[in-house]
Tab-separated table of C-alpha atoms in Angstrom:
chain	number	residue	atom	x	y	z
A	1	MET	CA	0.729	-3.685	20.410
A	2	SER	CA	2.987	-1.119	18.712
A	3	GLU	CA	2.910	1.930	16.486
A	4	PHE	CA	4.083	-0.252	13.583
A	5	ILE	CA	0.566	-1.698	13.227
A	6	LEU	CA	-2.599	0.326	13.764
A	7	GLN	CA	-5.695	-1.633	14.757
A	8	ARG	CA	-9.335	-0.692	14.778
A	9	GLU	CA	-12.481	-2.773	15.011
A	10	GLN	CA	-15.717	-2.091	13.214
A	11	ASP	CA	-18.819	-4.304	13.300
A	12	GLY	CA	-16.889	-7.521	13.880
A	13	VAL	CA	-14.148	-6.636	11.395
A	14	VAL	CA	-10.619	-5.800	12.503
A	15	VAL	CA	-8.591	-3.473	10.269
A	16	LEU	CA	-4.822	-3.844	10.579
A	17	THR	CA	-2.821	-1.014	9.007
A	18	LEU	CA	0.883	-1.309	8.254
A	19	ASN	CA	2.147	1.995	9.579
A	20	VAL	CA	5.568	3.185	8.451
A	21	PRO	CA	4.403	5.497	5.646
A	22	GLN	CA	7.764	7.228	5.292
A	23	LEU	CA	9.199	3.882	4.109
A	24	ARG	CA	6.102	2.902	2.121
A	25	ASN	CA	5.344	0.493	4.986
A	26	ALA	CA	8.430	-1.637	4.444
A	27	ILE	CA	8.349	-4.652	6.756
A	28	SER	CA	10.890	-4.423	9.557
A	29	LEU	CA	11.404	-7.139	12.147
A	30	GLU	CA	9.399	-5.086	14.630
A	31	MET	CA	6.501	-4.752	12.193
A	32	ARG	CA	6.522	-8.506	11.503
A	33	GLU	CA	6.367	-9.336	15.189
A	34	ALA	CA	3.574	-6.825	15.789
A	35	LEU	CA	1.523	-8.008	12.815
A	36	LEU	CA	1.864	-11.632	13.872
A	37	GLY	CA	0.646	-10.745	17.355
A	38	HIS	CA	-2.391	-8.891	16.011
A	39	LEU	CA	-3.314	-11.744	13.662
A	40	ARG	CA	-3.049	-14.311	16.450
A	41	GLU	CA	-5.222	-12.142	18.659
A	42	ALA	CA	-7.848	-11.737	15.934
A	43	GLY	CA	-7.809	-15.456	15.196
A	44	ASN	CA	-8.574	-16.249	18.831
A	45	ASN	CA	-11.323	-13.639	19.196
A	46	PRO	CA	-14.787	-15.133	18.521
A	47	ASP	CA	-16.221	-11.641	18.030
A	48	ILE	CA	-13.981	-10.978	15.015
A	49	ARG	CA	-15.506	-12.269	11.790
A	50	ALA	CA	-12.952	-10.975	9.247
A	51	VAL	CA	-9.566	-9.260	9.011
A	52	VAL	CA	-8.716	-6.431	6.611
A	53	LEU	CA	-5.030	-5.729	5.974
A	54	THR	CA	-4.020	-2.382	4.490
A	55	GLY	CA	-1.241	0.220	4.549
A	56	ALA	CA	-0.908	3.825	5.692
A	57	GLY	CA	-0.022	6.808	3.547
A	58	GLY	CA	-1.337	5.643	0.194
A	59	ASN	CA	0.802	2.506	-0.102
A	60	PHE	CA	0.240	-1.096	0.934
A	61	CYS	CA	3.791	-2.339	1.494
A	62	SER	CA	7.051	-1.912	-0.418
A	63	GLY	CA	8.512	-5.214	0.801
A	64	GLY	CA	11.114	-6.104	3.383
A	65	GLN	CA	13.005	-3.258	5.032
A	66	LEU	CA	16.503	-3.489	3.585
A	67	GLN	CA	18.253	-0.853	5.654
A	68	PRO	CA	19.928	-2.183	8.825
A	69	THR	CA	18.286	-0.828	11.979
A	70	ASN	CA	19.172	-0.739	15.677
A	71	GLY	CA	22.843	-1.213	14.877
A	72	ALA	CA	22.245	-4.482	13.043
A	73	ALA	CA	25.182	-5.827	11.074
A	74	ALA	CA	25.082	-7.049	7.502
A	75	PRO	CA	22.587	-9.851	6.878
A	76	ASP	CA	23.560	-13.340	7.942
A	77	ALA	CA	21.918	-16.673	7.192
A	78	GLN	CA	20.631	-17.379	10.691
A	79	ARG	CA	19.059	-13.954	11.160
A	80	THR	CA	17.497	-14.161	7.712
A	81	LYS	CA	16.052	-17.559	8.588
A	82	ARG	CA	14.523	-16.184	11.809
A	83	ASN	CA	13.040	-13.187	9.990
A	84	ILE	CA	11.547	-15.404	7.294
A	85	ALA	CA	10.055	-17.719	9.921
A	86	ILE	CA	8.030	-14.836	11.396
A	87	LEU	CA	6.815	-13.808	7.949
A	88	GLN	CA	5.871	-17.402	7.182
A	89	ASP	CA	3.774	-17.590	10.348
A	90	ILE	CA	1.979	-14.428	9.223
A	91	VAL	CA	1.248	-15.973	5.825
A	92	ARG	CA	-0.009	-19.161	7.456
A	93	LEU	CA	-2.570	-17.134	9.398
A	94	LEU	CA	-3.594	-15.025	6.392
A	95	SER	CA	-4.050	-18.048	4.111
A	96	GLY	CA	-4.956	-20.877	6.465
A	97	GLY	CA	-6.067	-19.165	9.665
A	98	PRO	CA	-9.675	-19.257	10.851
A	99	LYS	CA	-10.727	-15.747	9.799
A	100	PRO	CA	-11.409	-14.533	6.247
A	101	THR	CA	-8.726	-12.042	5.217
A	102	ILE	CA	-9.035	-9.173	2.754
A	103	ALA	CA	-6.141	-7.092	1.440
A	104	ALA	CA	-6.960	-3.458	0.643
A	105	VAL	CA	-4.148	-2.360	-1.663
A	106	GLU	CA	-3.296	1.160	-2.752
A	107	GLY	CA	0.054	2.167	-4.237
A	108	TYR	CA	3.046	-0.114	-3.830
A	109	ALA	CA	2.658	-3.842	-3.155
A	110	TYR	CA	6.202	-4.965	-3.880
A	111	GLY	CA	8.196	-8.011	-2.823
A	112	ALA	CA	6.977	-9.379	0.493
A	113	GLY	CA	4.214	-6.762	0.389
A	114	MET	CA	2.843	-8.449	-2.709
A	115	SER	CA	3.225	-11.795	-0.922
A	116	LEU	CA	1.075	-10.574	1.976
A	117	ALA	CA	-1.589	-9.313	-0.423
A	118	THR	CA	-1.739	-12.528	-2.452
A	119	ALA	CA	-1.887	-14.608	0.740
A	120	CYS	CA	-5.215	-13.021	1.662
A	121	ASP	CA	-8.489	-14.664	0.678
A	122	VAL	CA	-9.694	-11.597	-1.222
A	123	LEU	CA	-7.555	-8.854	-2.760
A	124	VAL	CA	-9.131	-5.462	-3.434
A	125	ALA	CA	-6.955	-3.053	-5.422
A	126	GLY	CA	-7.371	0.666	-5.895
A	127	GLU	CA	-6.518	1.958	-9.350
A	128	SER	CA	-3.274	3.328	-7.892
A	129	ALA	CA	-2.046	-0.160	-6.964
A	130	ARG	CA	1.212	-1.466	-8.427
A	131	PHE	CA	2.319	-5.043	-7.889
A	132	CYS	CA	5.867	-6.289	-8.339
A	133	ALA	CA	7.533	-9.581	-7.406
A	134	SER	CA	10.770	-7.685	-7.041
A	135	PHE	CA	12.801	-10.308	-5.172
A	136	GLY	CA	15.118	-11.195	-8.050
A	137	LYS	CA	16.020	-7.528	-8.470
A	138	ILE	CA	17.865	-7.708	-5.135
A	139	GLY	CA	19.192	-11.230	-5.576
A	140	LEU	CA	16.558	-13.123	-3.611
A	141	MET	CA	13.909	-15.702	-4.459
A	142	ALA	CA	10.232	-15.032	-3.928
A	143	ASP	CA	9.295	-15.737	-0.324
A	144	ALA	CA	6.445	-15.363	2.173
A	145	GLY	CA	4.529	-18.015	0.277
A	146	MET	CA	4.368	-16.271	-3.097
A	147	LEU	CA	5.548	-19.374	-4.960
A	148	TRP	CA	2.345	-20.989	-3.630
A	149	SER	CA	-0.134	-18.103	-3.581
A	150	LEU	CA	0.554	-16.321	-6.871
A	151	PRO	CA	0.088	-19.382	-9.147
A	152	GLN	CA	-3.278	-19.994	-7.493
A	153	ARG	CA	-4.379	-16.506	-8.446
A	154	VAL	CA	-3.018	-16.107	-11.970
A	155	GLY	CA	-1.988	-19.623	-13.028
A	156	PRO	CA	1.490	-21.165	-13.131
A	157	ALA	CA	2.641	-19.671	-16.440
A	158	ARG	CA	1.739	-16.065	-15.604
A	159	ALA	CA	3.105	-16.444	-12.068
A	160	ARG	CA	6.432	-17.679	-13.458
A	161	GLU	CA	6.711	-14.713	-15.771
A	162	MET	CA	5.884	-12.200	-13.022
A	163	MET	CA	8.301	-13.680	-10.507
A	164	LEU	CA	11.190	-14.348	-12.877
A	165	THR	CA	11.073	-10.949	-14.600
A	166	GLY	CA	10.035	-8.832	-11.610
A	167	ARG	CA	7.977	-6.590	-13.865
A	168	VAL	CA	5.428	-4.125	-12.504
A	169	VAL	CA	1.756	-5.079	-12.859
A	170	GLU	CA	-0.666	-2.150	-12.790
A	171	ALA	CA	-4.082	-2.417	-11.147
A	172	ALA	CA	-6.065	-2.812	-14.374
A	173	GLU	CA	-3.923	-5.744	-15.497
A	174	ALA	CA	-4.055	-7.234	-11.989
A	175	GLY	CA	-7.832	-7.296	-12.228
A	176	ALA	CA	-7.822	-8.780	-15.719
A	177	LEU	CA	-5.428	-11.558	-14.682
A	178	GLY	CA	-7.224	-12.435	-11.455
A	179	LEU	CA	-4.395	-11.184	-9.267
A	180	ALA	CA	-6.924	-8.755	-7.787
A	181	ASN	CA	-10.487	-9.893	-7.085
A	182	ARG	CA	-11.794	-6.352	-7.448
A	183	VAL	CA	-10.358	-3.106	-8.833
A	184	VAL	CA	-11.934	0.079	-7.507
A	185	PRO	CA	-11.253	3.821	-7.852
A	186	ALA	CA	-8.042	5.018	-6.241
A	187	GLY	CA	-8.480	5.759	-2.558
A	188	SER	CA	-11.509	3.508	-2.106
A	189	ALA	CA	-9.851	0.105	-1.632
A	190	LEU	CA	-10.357	0.085	2.139
A	191	ASP	CA	-14.054	0.956	1.892
A	192	ALA	CA	-14.529	-1.749	-0.729
A	193	ALA	CA	-12.632	-4.252	1.425
A	194	LEU	CA	-14.899	-3.469	4.374
A	195	GLU	CA	-17.906	-4.172	2.163
A	196	VAL	CA	-16.413	-7.543	1.252
A	197	ALA	CA	-15.684	-8.257	4.920
A	198	ALA	CA	-19.280	-7.529	5.891
A	199	GLY	CA	-20.416	-10.254	3.499
A	200	PHE	CA	-18.731	-12.912	5.632
A	201	ALA	CA	-21.118	-12.212	8.509
A	202	GLY	CA	-23.715	-14.473	6.882
A	203	VAL	CA	-21.387	-17.474	6.637
A	204	ALA	CA	-20.698	-19.828	9.552
A	205	PRO	CA	-17.233	-19.127	11.035
A	206	LEU	CA	-16.411	-22.782	11.657
A	207	ALA	CA	-17.248	-23.656	8.059
A	208	ILE	CA	-14.989	-20.845	6.805
A	209	ALA	CA	-12.162	-22.035	9.055
A	210	ALA	CA	-12.517	-25.616	7.815
A	211	MET	CA	-12.480	-24.603	4.142
A	212	LYS	CA	-9.457	-22.341	4.659
A	213	ARG	CA	-7.516	-25.154	6.346
A	214	VAL	CA	-8.047	-27.393	3.328
A	215	MET	CA	-7.393	-24.725	0.692
A	216	ALA	CA	-4.173	-23.687	2.442
A	217	ARG	CA	-2.744	-27.121	1.678
A	218	GLY	CA	-2.585	-26.058	-1.948
A	219	PRO	CA	-3.713	-27.852	-5.083
A	220	ASN	CA	-4.844	-31.306	-4.018
A	221	SER	CA	-6.025	-34.406	-5.783
A	222	LEU	CA	-9.725	-35.162	-5.724
A	223	GLU	CA	-9.074	-37.908	-3.169
A	224	ASP	CA	-7.203	-35.489	-0.890
A	225	VAL	CA	-10.161	-33.107	-0.967
A	226	LEU	CA	-12.694	-35.904	-0.394
A	227	HIS	CA	-10.721	-37.168	2.609
A	228	ALA	CA	-10.528	-33.640	4.018
A	229	GLU	CA	-14.290	-33.310	3.631
A	230	SER	CA	-14.775	-36.603	5.475
A	231	ASP	CA	-12.664	-35.302	8.354
A	232	ALA	CA	-14.171	-31.835	8.687
A	233	GLN	CA	-17.827	-32.129	7.682
A	234	PRO	CA	-18.927	-34.505	10.499
A	235	VAL	CA	-17.445	-32.083	13.046
A	236	LEU	CA	-19.249	-29.124	11.471
A	237	ALA	CA	-22.507	-31.090	11.418
A	238	LEU	CA	-22.353	-31.246	15.232
A	239	SER	CA	-21.866	-27.477	15.617
A	240	GLN	CA	-24.413	-25.036	16.965
A	241	ASP	CA	-23.886	-22.936	13.841
A	242	TYR	CA	-25.164	-25.808	11.698
A	243	VAL	CA	-28.297	-26.045	13.840
A	244	GLU	CA	-28.735	-22.279	13.555
A	245	GLY	CA	-28.166	-22.355	9.793
A	246	ARG	CA	-30.820	-25.015	9.251
A	247	THR	CA	-33.264	-23.282	11.582
A	248	ALA	CA	-32.781	-19.905	9.914
A	249	PHE	CA	-33.255	-21.491	6.486
A	250	LYS	CA	-36.570	-23.026	7.542
A	251	GLU	CA	-37.678	-19.783	9.166
A	252	LYS	CA	-36.619	-17.716	6.139
A	253	ARG	CA	-34.437	-15.350	8.177
A	254	ALA	CA	-30.778	-14.371	8.335
A	255	PRO	CA	-28.761	-16.736	10.539
A	256	MET	CA	-26.998	-15.551	13.695
A	257	PHE	CA	-23.763	-17.556	13.634
A	258	ARG	CA	-21.591	-17.559	16.759
A	259	GLY	CA	-18.654	-19.774	15.792
A	260	ALA	CA	-19.661	-22.606	18.128
């Protein structure tokens, strides 16, 4: 769709690479629009089983692009609101969309870049990774869903401290706190993320989509979760994937799920 996002497919996994390495993959308006288009396309493609999000040039993403481009004037409220809306749609697809999402993080994951990483279902960090909720350092509040996603990963108290201080969290600490699901040697985050993505092939796509929809609503009461189960499970029980899952279990073989 554009040079701002590189896409490649491998064994049912689509890898989306943020591609402005000279700016540590800072998110411009053009990059946001391109990424949203790629995620929508992947979400509608039954052959795609998982999405890996990563960055070019040894960094994940340094946050929003602050420099005005294309003759843009100083920021104004309405333009900021439009830009945020696109980023929010991206986060909705990463967190609540139908495909499992894995962030492969090397180097900088600052500001909105950290938000994108924490919005993914699984976060794999290379030892070079550095996370920073840097919004307050430029006079902004955390956005792109971080006020929702970060507490789920590290707990409310630690999330508060990270967001309010804007301190840098190195990869080892990110793993210890649960910010990262896995920490791997520097330079190997993408390979490790692809291994994680391959593991989703044995899980029914419709079941994954249903669970992600519920989890994206955030912390719920037991009754909320039970009601969501009552809504989704009867539909899944009528799916071809459920028939295939039961048949494969009885036949002691790997299931061949098709998302139908």
